[in-house]
């Protein structure tokens, strides 16, 4: 009975998602909410131990491979964006602005959380909790920006910069996650032939470069689109699995591998197309699994979530203002690009899922809860603030 | 050159194992790494096989075997068990494809042939294999301490397993060769129908065997009734799932592949919960969607476009799960078993096709589609191992050994037959 119920739930959500999306004149917030795929998180919740238990703990463990594939997939796809010639289309100060905004948001969320986490009884190292939350907070969703651009068809430097920043501002988050995990308790000081955190960082970078090079070499042959998809799938699982095996971030390692492929492989665009072709299904599966894996953290930690969202909004607004200054842009609004950088999306959930893989306890649950709640709030608020900014700046009419 | 690259990936794995020492062991992360390597090596070996006009799935199986516990030992039992759900998902999707390929419009023309071949071949292989094994019983070491009735029942179990085929292997070869025609339809229809016959037959034979081995065995008839109900219920559930899928394809239509994966997962869950036959249920899903809706073509093309990764995952894992050491321990009996099975499969198919007045190509070549053995045979062997003590373990070892050989040569022979008959297309 529960199986049939599960099937009906999935079909119903898919139907509602599709049917609602087709309604003309739907508010952008609702469209963003549907596009964020959070409905699938809810499907996961309904399939998981909290409801039907169709995806029980055993199944979730067996589907580790799929989580690894998904996380690695996102990392690789993200890394593939960094093609040297494409990057040159924007001045360096724009990238600097993206970095400043991202790091500032981390700083604000980190500082606030440090004070709050320090007050609650907490088993995991405080720096790790604070770091993870700061990293999750710092990313911006390019999907919502693209949706608004698609709806309002704005033109101008503010629009271009917001699209750029929301596409690249996850770099500091992924790098810090990759480095942070190397210093975390996942790698005891005397573990293996490598003892110190920096050696693990070097290993992660080396692994990414090596796998990127091998990826490039094996994709040098001529393949049909289907064959390329199979090989990209295999390579992504392998790269993600290799990172996970050494308790390194698959996002970080695969991002480096993706960067190598982007800049070395003549098949870059075909690989990118292969990855994009199945991006949505993989992302939705990840969200479903995230929903099934989620367990409610202790009440003292749940109380941190609203604070997290508030701090992130402050960080994004002020960070956006700083980014405007660094990028040398002139805006009519004193808040600069800030309101355009509120959207939060898939990358935050994937980072949280990556954390949950390594820390399945309260830390993982807190990260996932914070990410999902923030994506939900940002889906409701983000499109409005972004749209308002673009109208105010005269780039959308 | 590509093999050299796979060797480099292997070296990376070896290096990772060196770096990993000291980090707590976790099967999940090891499984992901091994799974990735299996996919890469399987892909490369599969492509090399395809270049020589050998089915890709043979390459996948060989690559899996090489990575398995008997050779490189990259994949151990723990990892195989960990990846069981992924394997089941792939099998369900293959079974969807098998069901979707069974078009009533085409099968109606082949119904006589399918029924005739199923009956004649199953009966002949069962009786003749049983008879030959009975005559060869001095060679079968497990028979020495058993009574006559016990030997007979064990031989009957083994003879029944000999009749089992692999619908998943047949459909993989058919899809890969883009084959269409009489042989294709006959083999596909027969393997699926035989699956039902073998399941019912096995429960009957097993019940009788259990009577001779312990008091635990119930009367055969009630057990057969149970299996018949299981088969019926599996088919009904499959039809119900199929109807839900039709509704989805009709009214939603988005993210079809994702929905199919979800259905595959839920069908696995359902079959576990109600002890249904997973393969039959999934075949019924595919059959329903393909035959009772306008979305059948879309459904099948969606499955076929995803066939590459699905076959790769399934057959690499199947290969990795085969125990080659067992084959070495009973190789002479395995060879006899394979020989008898092959011979009577050929004769049974020929006779069945002759009775149905099939065209010469079907009479001569269709038997090659019934050589492959995989999941069903291994599952029945595992049941025998669990229920019949030492003789059961011997049967299981013998069947595993036979599956290793049949799974390598079966797809090669079937592909050759499809190409020779003009139904299949060569690799470009």
PDB file of N, CA and C in Angstrom, chain B residues 120-133 136 157-167 169 191 194 198 333-350 366-378 380 398-399 401-411 413:
ATOM      1  N   UNK B 120       8.059 -27.514 -25.932  1.00  0.00           N
ATOM      2  CA  UNK B 120       8.932 -28.602 -26.396  1.00  0.00           C
ATOM      3  C   UNK B 120      10.338 -28.453 -25.821  1.00  0.00           C
ATOM      4  N   UNK B 121      10.861 -27.227 -25.909  1.00  0.00           N
ATOM      5  CA  UNK B 121      12.235 -27.036 -25.435  1.00  0.00           C
ATOM      6  C   UNK B 121      12.356 -27.283 -23.925  1.00  0.00           C
ATOM      7  N   UNK B 122      11.416 -26.732 -23.161  1.00  0.00           N
ATOM      8  CA  UNK B 122      11.488 -26.903 -21.709  1.00  0.00           C
ATOM      9  C   UNK B 122      11.390 -28.386 -21.342  1.00  0.00           C
ATOM     10  N   UNK B 123      10.429 -29.067 -21.977  1.00  0.00           N
ATOM     11  CA  UNK B 123      10.247 -30.486 -21.655  1.00  0.00           C
ATOM     12  C   UNK B 123      11.485 -31.288 -22.040  1.00  0.00           C
ATOM     13  N   UNK B 124      11.982 -31.037 -23.243  1.00  0.00           N
ATOM     14  CA  UNK B 124      13.118 -31.833 -23.724  1.00  0.00           C
ATOM     15  C   UNK B 124      14.374 -31.581 -22.875  1.00  0.00           C
ATOM     16  N   UNK B 125      14.657 -30.307 -22.627  1.00  0.00           N
ATOM     17  CA  UNK B 125      15.864 -29.994 -21.842  1.00  0.00           C
ATOM     18  C   UNK B 125      15.736 -30.598 -20.443  1.00  0.00           C
ATOM     19  N   UNK B 126      14.557 -30.479 -19.857  1.00  0.00           N
ATOM     20  CA  UNK B 126      14.365 -30.994 -18.498  1.00  0.00           C
ATOM     21  C   UNK B 126      14.543 -32.524 -18.460  1.00  0.00           C
ATOM     22  N   UNK B 127      13.841 -33.205 -19.343  1.00  0.00           N
ATOM     23  CA  UNK B 127      13.873 -34.684 -19.319  1.00  0.00           C
ATOM     24  C   UNK B 127      15.252 -35.204 -19.739  1.00  0.00           C
ATOM     25  N   UNK B 128      15.749 -34.683 -20.853  1.00  0.00           N
ATOM     26  CA  UNK B 128      17.012 -35.222 -21.378  1.00  0.00           C
ATOM     27  C   UNK B 128      18.183 -34.898 -20.451  1.00  0.00           C
ATOM     28  N   UNK B 129      18.231 -33.673 -19.946  1.00  0.00           N
ATOM     29  CA  UNK B 129      19.336 -33.320 -19.035  1.00  0.00           C
ATOM     30  C   UNK B 129      19.250 -34.190 -17.778  1.00  0.00           C
ATOM     31  N   UNK B 130      18.031 -34.357 -17.286  1.00  0.00           N
ATOM     32  CA  UNK B 130      17.849 -35.189 -16.095  1.00  0.00           C
ATOM     33  C   UNK B 130      18.305 -36.611 -16.342  1.00  0.00           C
ATOM     34  N   UNK B 131      17.948 -37.130 -17.504  1.00  0.00           N
ATOM     35  CA  UNK B 131      18.305 -38.516 -17.842  1.00  0.00           C
ATOM     36  C   UNK B 131      19.824 -38.680 -17.941  1.00  0.00           C
ATOM     37  N   UNK B 132      20.464 -37.763 -18.648  1.00  0.00           N
ATOM     38  CA  UNK B 132      21.922 -37.860 -18.813  1.00  0.00           C
ATOM     39  C   UNK B 132      22.613 -37.717 -17.452  1.00  0.00           C
ATOM     40  N   UNK B 133      22.141 -36.790 -16.643  1.00  0.00           N
ATOM     41  CA  UNK B 133      22.755 -36.617 -15.317  1.00  0.00           C
ATOM     42  C   UNK B 133      22.548 -37.866 -14.457  1.00  0.00           C
ATOM     43  N   UNK B 136      25.018 -40.273 -15.465  1.00  0.00           N
ATOM     44  CA  UNK B 136      26.386 -39.861 -15.077  1.00  0.00           C
ATOM     45  C   UNK B 136      26.546 -39.737 -13.560  1.00  0.00           C
ATOM     46  N   UNK B 157      15.999 -30.975  -9.774  1.00  0.00           N
ATOM     47  CA  UNK B 157      16.189 -29.533  -9.517  1.00  0.00           C
ATOM     48  C   UNK B 157      17.214 -28.971 -10.505  1.00  0.00           C
ATOM     49  N   UNK B 158      18.316 -29.705 -10.655  1.00  0.00           N
ATOM     50  CA  UNK B 158      19.381 -29.250 -11.555  1.00  0.00           C
ATOM     51  C   UNK B 158      18.880 -29.194 -13.011  1.00  0.00           C
ATOM     52  N   UNK B 159      18.120 -30.201 -13.396  1.00  0.00           N
ATOM     53  CA  UNK B 159      17.601 -30.243 -14.774  1.00  0.00           C
ATOM     54  C   UNK B 159      16.635 -29.083 -15.019  1.00  0.00           C
ATOM     55  N   UNK B 160      15.888 -28.735 -13.973  1.00  0.00           N
ATOM     56  CA  UNK B 160      14.957 -27.619 -14.157  1.00  0.00           C
ATOM     57  C   UNK B 160      15.701 -26.285 -14.294  1.00  0.00           C
ATOM     58  N   UNK B 161      16.771 -26.161 -13.508  1.00  0.00           N
ATOM     59  CA  UNK B 161      17.564 -24.917 -13.644  1.00  0.00           C
ATOM     60  C   UNK B 161      18.174 -24.841 -15.047  1.00  0.00           C
ATOM     61  N   UNK B 162      18.473 -26.013 -15.607  1.00  0.00           N
ATOM     62  CA  UNK B 162      19.040 -26.026 -16.976  1.00  0.00           C
ATOM     63  C   UNK B 162      18.078 -25.420 -17.996  1.00  0.00           C
ATOM     64  N   UNK B 163      16.783 -25.470 -17.707  1.00  0.00           N
ATOM     65  CA  UNK B 163      15.818 -24.938 -18.676  1.00  0.00           C
ATOM     66  C   UNK B 163      15.699 -23.411 -18.613  1.00  0.00           C
ATOM     67  N   UNK B 164      16.226 -22.814 -17.545  1.00  0.00           N
ATOM     68  CA  UNK B 164      16.074 -21.354 -17.372  1.00  0.00           C
ATOM     69  C   UNK B 164      16.922 -20.580 -18.372  1.00  0.00           C
ATOM     70  N   UNK B 165      16.411 -19.425 -18.782  1.00  0.00           N
ATOM     71  CA  UNK B 165      17.136 -18.520 -19.699  1.00  0.00           C
ATOM     72  C   UNK B 165      17.326 -17.170 -19.042  1.00  0.00           C
ATOM     73  N   UNK B 166      17.863 -16.259 -19.832  1.00  0.00           N
ATOM     74  CA  UNK B 166      18.043 -14.912 -19.304  1.00  0.00           C
ATOM     75  C   UNK B 166      17.343 -13.902 -20.226  1.00  0.00           C
ATOM     76  N   UNK B 167      16.139 -13.466 -19.857  1.00  0.00           N
ATOM     77  CA  UNK B 167      15.476 -12.450 -20.689  1.00  0.00           C
ATOM     78  C   UNK B 167      16.291 -11.160 -20.771  1.00  0.00           C
ATOM     79  N   UNK B 169      19.543 -10.797 -20.797  1.00  0.00           N
ATOM     80  CA  UNK B 169      20.626 -10.938 -21.775  1.00  0.00           C
ATOM     81  C   UNK B 169      20.056 -10.852 -23.192  1.00  0.00           C
ATOM     82  N   UNK B 191      11.551 -16.323 -23.995  1.00  0.00           N
ATOM     83  CA  UNK B 191      12.320 -16.202 -22.750  1.00  0.00           C
ATOM     84  C   UNK B 191      11.434 -15.695 -21.613  1.00  0.00           C
ATOM     85  N   UNK B 194       8.995 -18.519 -20.727  1.00  0.00           N
ATOM     86  CA  UNK B 194       9.726 -19.590 -20.034  1.00  0.00           C
ATOM     87  C   UNK B 194      10.041 -19.214 -18.595  1.00  0.00           C
ATOM     88  N   UNK B 198       9.345 -21.782 -15.782  1.00  0.00           N
ATOM     89  CA  UNK B 198      10.453 -22.249 -14.942  1.00  0.00           C
ATOM     90  C   UNK B 198      10.157 -21.974 -13.463  1.00  0.00           C
ATOM     91  N   UNK B 333      32.414 -31.286 -14.784  1.00  0.00           N
ATOM     92  CA  UNK B 333      30.960 -31.501 -14.715  1.00  0.00           C
ATOM     93  C   UNK B 333      30.239 -30.332 -15.391  1.00  0.00           C
ATOM     94  N   UNK B 334      30.803 -29.128 -15.186  1.00  0.00           N
ATOM     95  CA  UNK B 334      30.198 -27.931 -15.796  1.00  0.00           C
ATOM     96  C   UNK B 334      30.185 -28.077 -17.319  1.00  0.00           C
ATOM     97  N   UNK B 335      31.298 -28.551 -17.866  1.00  0.00           N
ATOM     98  CA  UNK B 335      31.373 -28.693 -19.323  1.00  0.00           C
ATOM     99  C   UNK B 335      30.339 -29.701 -19.832  1.00  0.00           C
ATOM    100  N   UNK B 336      30.189 -30.793 -19.093  1.00  0.00           N
ATOM    101  CA  UNK B 336      29.184 -31.797 -19.497  1.00  0.00           C
ATOM    102  C   UNK B 336      27.785 -31.171 -19.429  1.00  0.00           C
ATOM    103  N   UNK B 337      27.538 -30.475 -18.343  1.00  0.00           N
ATOM    104  CA  UNK B 337      26.229 -29.849 -18.127  1.00  0.00           C
ATOM    105  C   UNK B 337      25.913 -28.857 -19.258  1.00  0.00           C
ATOM    106  N   UNK B 338      26.914 -28.036 -19.581  1.00  0.00           N
ATOM    107  CA  UNK B 338      26.712 -27.043 -20.647  1.00  0.00           C
ATOM    108  C   UNK B 338      26.465 -27.730 -21.991  1.00  0.00           C
ATOM    109  N   UNK B 339      27.250 -28.787 -22.226  1.00  0.00           N
ATOM    110  CA  UNK B 339      27.126 -29.531 -23.480  1.00  0.00           C
ATOM    111  C   UNK B 339      25.719 -30.110 -23.640  1.00  0.00           C
ATOM    112  N   UNK B 340      25.245 -30.787 -22.572  1.00  0.00           N
ATOM    113  CA  UNK B 340      23.911 -31.411 -22.649  1.00  0.00           C
ATOM    114  C   UNK B 340      22.858 -30.325 -22.846  1.00  0.00           C
ATOM    115  N   UNK B 341      22.972 -29.287 -22.042  1.00  0.00           N
ATOM    116  CA  UNK B 341      21.973 -28.215 -22.093  1.00  0.00           C
ATOM    117  C   UNK B 341      21.937 -27.583 -23.492  1.00  0.00           C
ATOM    118  N   UNK B 342      23.129 -27.314 -24.019  1.00  0.00           N
ATOM    119  CA  UNK B 342      23.212 -26.678 -25.338  1.00  0.00           C
ATOM    120  C   UNK B 342      22.597 -27.563 -26.412  1.00  0.00           C
ATOM    121  N   UNK B 343      22.958 -28.848 -26.357  1.00  0.00           N
ATOM    122  CA  UNK B 343      22.480 -29.788 -27.378  1.00  0.00           C
ATOM    123  C   UNK B 343      20.953 -29.886 -27.353  1.00  0.00           C
ATOM    124  N   UNK B 344      20.399 -30.056 -26.143  1.00  0.00           N
ATOM    125  CA  UNK B 344      18.939 -30.249 -26.089  1.00  0.00           C
ATOM    126  C   UNK B 344      18.170 -28.924 -26.253  1.00  0.00           C
ATOM    127  N   UNK B 345      18.833 -27.836 -25.961  1.00  0.00           N
ATOM    128  CA  UNK B 345      18.199 -26.544 -26.259  1.00  0.00           C
ATOM    129  C   UNK B 345      18.063 -26.411 -27.776  1.00  0.00           C
ATOM    130  N   UNK B 346      19.126 -26.784 -28.466  1.00  0.00           N
ATOM    131  CA  UNK B 346      19.099 -26.734 -29.935  1.00  0.00           C
ATOM    132  C   UNK B 346      18.001 -27.646 -30.489  1.00  0.00           C
ATOM    133  N   UNK B 347      18.020 -28.899 -30.004  1.00  0.00           N
ATOM    134  CA  UNK B 347      17.035 -29.876 -30.528  1.00  0.00           C
ATOM    135  C   UNK B 347      15.606 -29.459 -30.163  1.00  0.00           C
ATOM    136  N   UNK B 348      15.426 -29.005 -28.925  1.00  0.00           N
ATOM    137  CA  UNK B 348      14.095 -28.609 -28.454  1.00  0.00           C
ATOM    138  C   UNK B 348      13.559 -27.430 -29.246  1.00  0.00           C
ATOM    139  N   UNK B 349      14.434 -26.457 -29.495  1.00  0.00           N
ATOM    140  CA  UNK B 349      14.002 -25.264 -30.247  1.00  0.00           C
ATOM    141  C   UNK B 349      13.661 -25.655 -31.679  1.00  0.00           C
ATOM    142  N   UNK B 350      14.516 -26.489 -32.237  1.00  0.00           N
ATOM    143  CA  UNK B 350      14.287 -26.934 -33.636  1.00  0.00           C
ATOM    144  C   UNK B 350      12.964 -27.670 -33.763  1.00  0.00           C
ATOM    145  N   UNK B 366      17.245 -19.736 -33.866  1.00  0.00           N
ATOM    146  CA  UNK B 366      16.615 -19.169 -32.654  1.00  0.00           C
ATOM    147  C   UNK B 366      17.193 -19.747 -31.361  1.00  0.00           C
ATOM    148  N   UNK B 367      17.682 -20.980 -31.399  1.00  0.00           N
ATOM    149  CA  UNK B 367      18.189 -21.627 -30.182  1.00  0.00           C
ATOM    150  C   UNK B 367      19.315 -20.827 -29.504  1.00  0.00           C
ATOM    151  N   UNK B 368      20.050 -20.054 -30.308  1.00  0.00           N
ATOM    152  CA  UNK B 368      21.178 -19.306 -29.734  1.00  0.00           C
ATOM    153  C   UNK B 368      20.704 -18.283 -28.691  1.00  0.00           C
ATOM    154  N   UNK B 369      19.450 -17.851 -28.829  1.00  0.00           N
ATOM    155  CA  UNK B 369      18.918 -16.865 -27.871  1.00  0.00           C
ATOM    156  C   UNK B 369      18.628 -17.453 -26.505  1.00  0.00           C
ATOM    157  N   UNK B 370      18.690 -18.796 -26.410  1.00  0.00           N
ATOM    158  CA  UNK B 370      18.342 -19.440 -25.133  1.00  0.00           C
ATOM    159  C   UNK B 370      19.569 -19.985 -24.397  1.00  0.00           C
ATOM    160  N   UNK B 371      20.746 -19.667 -24.896  1.00  0.00           N
ATOM    161  CA  UNK B 371      21.952 -20.183 -24.234  1.00  0.00           C
ATOM    162  C   UNK B 371      22.256 -19.360 -22.982  1.00  0.00           C
ATOM    163  N   UNK B 372      22.129 -18.062 -23.111  1.00  0.00           N
ATOM    164  CA  UNK B 372      22.472 -17.173 -21.977  1.00  0.00           C
ATOM    165  C   UNK B 372      21.682 -17.513 -20.726  1.00  0.00           C
ATOM    166  N   UNK B 373      22.358 -17.505 -19.625  1.00  0.00           N
ATOM    167  CA  UNK B 373      21.720 -17.727 -18.322  1.00  0.00           C
ATOM    168  C   UNK B 373      22.283 -16.699 -17.366  1.00  0.00           C
ATOM    169  N   UNK B 374      21.407 -16.112 -16.540  1.00  0.00           N
ATOM    170  CA  UNK B 374      21.953 -15.137 -15.562  1.00  0.00           C
ATOM    171  C   UNK B 374      21.117 -15.136 -14.292  1.00  0.00           C
ATOM    172  N   UNK B 375      20.426 -14.041 -14.068  1.00  0.00           N
ATOM    173  CA  UNK B 375      19.769 -13.790 -12.790  1.00  0.00           C
ATOM    174  C   UNK B 375      18.833 -14.895 -12.315  1.00  0.00           C
ATOM    175  N   UNK B 376      17.938 -15.364 -13.217  1.00  0.00           N
ATOM    176  CA  UNK B 376      16.956 -16.369 -12.802  1.00  0.00           C
ATOM    177  C   UNK B 376      17.677 -17.640 -12.345  1.00  0.00           C
ATOM    178  N   UNK B 377      18.630 -18.102 -13.156  1.00  0.00           N
ATOM    179  CA  UNK B 377      19.358 -19.326 -12.827  1.00  0.00           C
ATOM    180  C   UNK B 377      20.118 -19.164 -11.519  1.00  0.00           C
ATOM    181  N   UNK B 378      20.782 -18.018 -11.379  1.00  0.00           N
ATOM    182  CA  UNK B 378      21.559 -17.800 -10.142  1.00  0.00           C
ATOM    183  C   UNK B 378      20.641 -17.743  -8.926  1.00  0.00           C
ATOM    184  N   UNK B 380      17.698 -19.239  -8.600  1.00  0.00           N
ATOM    185  CA  UNK B 380      17.213 -20.594  -8.296  1.00  0.00           C
ATOM    186  C   UNK B 380      18.329 -21.417  -7.644  1.00  0.00           C
ATOM    187  N   UNK B 398      27.755 -25.700  -9.443  1.00  0.00           N
ATOM    188  CA  UNK B 398      27.712 -26.147 -10.831  1.00  0.00           C
ATOM    189  C   UNK B 398      26.989 -25.120 -11.711  1.00  0.00           C
ATOM    190  N   UNK B 399      25.879 -24.614 -11.195  1.00  0.00           N
ATOM    191  CA  UNK B 399      25.100 -23.634 -11.977  1.00  0.00           C
ATOM    192  C   UNK B 399      25.904 -22.348 -12.162  1.00  0.00           C
ATOM    193  N   UNK B 401      29.089 -22.024 -12.257  1.00  0.00           N
ATOM    194  CA  UNK B 401      30.110 -22.338 -13.262  1.00  0.00           C
ATOM    195  C   UNK B 401      29.518 -22.309 -14.670  1.00  0.00           C
ATOM    196  N   UNK B 402      28.343 -22.911 -14.815  1.00  0.00           N
ATOM    197  CA  UNK B 402      27.699 -22.953 -16.142  1.00  0.00           C
ATOM    198  C   UNK B 402      27.281 -21.554 -16.587  1.00  0.00           C
ATOM    199  N   UNK B 403      26.801 -20.756 -15.646  1.00  0.00           N
ATOM    200  CA  UNK B 403      26.373 -19.392 -15.989  1.00  0.00           C
ATOM    201  C   UNK B 403      27.567 -18.568 -16.494  1.00  0.00           C
ATOM    202  N   UNK B 404      28.736 -18.771 -15.845  1.00  0.00           N
ATOM    203  CA  UNK B 404      29.942 -18.040 -16.286  1.00  0.00           C
ATOM    204  C   UNK B 404      30.178 -18.277 -17.773  1.00  0.00           C
ATOM    205  N   UNK B 405      30.160 -19.572 -18.160  1.00  0.00           N
ATOM    206  CA  UNK B 405      30.443 -19.917 -19.565  1.00  0.00           C
ATOM    207  C   UNK B 405      29.286 -19.490 -20.483  1.00  0.00           C
ATOM    208  N   UNK B 406      28.063 -19.833 -20.066  1.00  0.00           N
ATOM    209  CA  UNK B 406      26.904 -19.519 -20.919  1.00  0.00           C
ATOM    210  C   UNK B 406      26.742 -18.018 -21.125  1.00  0.00           C
ATOM    211  N   UNK B 407      27.075 -17.259 -20.106  1.00  0.00           N
ATOM    212  CA  UNK B 407      26.913 -15.811 -20.210  1.00  0.00           C
ATOM    213  C   UNK B 407      27.972 -15.198 -21.125  1.00  0.00           C
ATOM    214  N   UNK B 408      29.098 -15.880 -21.264  1.00  0.00           N
ATOM    215  CA  UNK B 408      30.128 -15.351 -22.184  1.00  0.00           C
ATOM    216  C   UNK B 408      29.758 -15.716 -23.628  1.00  0.00           C
ATOM    217  N   UNK B 409      29.414 -16.993 -23.819  1.00  0.00           N
ATOM    218  CA  UNK B 409      29.185 -17.448 -25.189  1.00  0.00           C
ATOM    219  C   UNK B 409      27.755 -17.199 -25.687  1.00  0.00           C
ATOM    220  N   UNK B 410      26.805 -17.178 -24.753  1.00  0.00           N
ATOM    221  CA  UNK B 410      25.403 -16.984 -25.142  1.00  0.00           C
ATOM    222  C   UNK B 410      25.175 -15.716 -25.953  1.00  0.00           C
ATOM    223  N   UNK B 411      25.550 -14.549 -25.410  1.00  0.00           N
ATOM    224  CA  UNK B 411      25.321 -13.309 -26.168  1.00  0.00           C
ATOM    225  C   UNK B 411      26.069 -13.294 -27.508  1.00  0.00           C
ATOM    226  N   UNK B 413      26.826 -15.868 -29.416  1.00  0.00           N
ATOM    227  CA  UNK B 413      26.112 -16.727 -30.365  1.00  0.00           C
ATOM    228  C   UNK B 413      24.814 -16.064 -30.838  1.00  0.00           C
TER     229      UNK B 413
END
